[in-house]
């Protein structure tokens, strides 16, 4: 079952008033906040890498619709990078080690990409796009998940989630229709990136908390208490495991997974008000 693709809208000049976001914006939960910060912190570097992994294939795309989708994908990811960089500046101002973590990660990524084949780079982008689209689903499928998050941060993540949903098939389509990658390589890329992604998130969360002044025992206790919220039996991330596994089907396509159910409501409010803050709030009204 391949659902209809949604048009990709490039939205720019957005203002999420991120200066108003409190230090521990995820309902005051220190570990959950820094865990999410650690994931979001690498978006600007990661998204630049997504763009540079797809660009070399632009000249080989003959389908004008896919060519347009690739251009819009790059513009959307560029905008995500801009907004998350603004939040990264706030994390740096808070005195966290965000800048060092981002720098180390950029150096590591550059080094890794030197010897990486172009098709594997795009396969890693497609794998991460599947993961980010599912994270969007995980955070916004049930309104209670983000209910305690600060509205401005929630709006930033909601907008990012909506656009990840819109362009979730682009890298995958270039990978399978233009590069015509083998099933084995597509799965290999996911097997490489999946553990690396979560390992980075956990290691960086710990570094951020150390920067906040928590000692090793306090950090371990916080991890023990909060990680089940994400990875427990009914955890935020665990609940999208069935959709995650679909990637391993040889005939998988990202549009097989239903669109986030609040998408039409977000779109309607955004299009009538021009406010991503109002659009995100409407996702919480019945
Ligand atoms: Fe993005
Ligand atoms: Fe994306």
Short mmCIF file of C-alpha atoms and ligand atoms in Angstrom, two decimals, residues 73 77 129 164 167, ligand 2:
data_model
loop_
_atom_site.label_atom_id
_atom_site.label_comp_id
_atom_site.label_asym_id
_atom_site.label_seq_id
_atom_site.Cartn_x
_atom_site.Cartn_y
_atom_site.Cartn_z
CA UNK A 73 14.03 18.79 0.12
CA UNK A 77 16.52 20.88 5.30
CA UNK A 129 15.16 10.22 6.90
CA UNK A 164 10.01 15.63 7.60
CA UNK A 167 9.76 15.06 2.21
FE1 LIG B 2 14.60 15.32 6.46
#
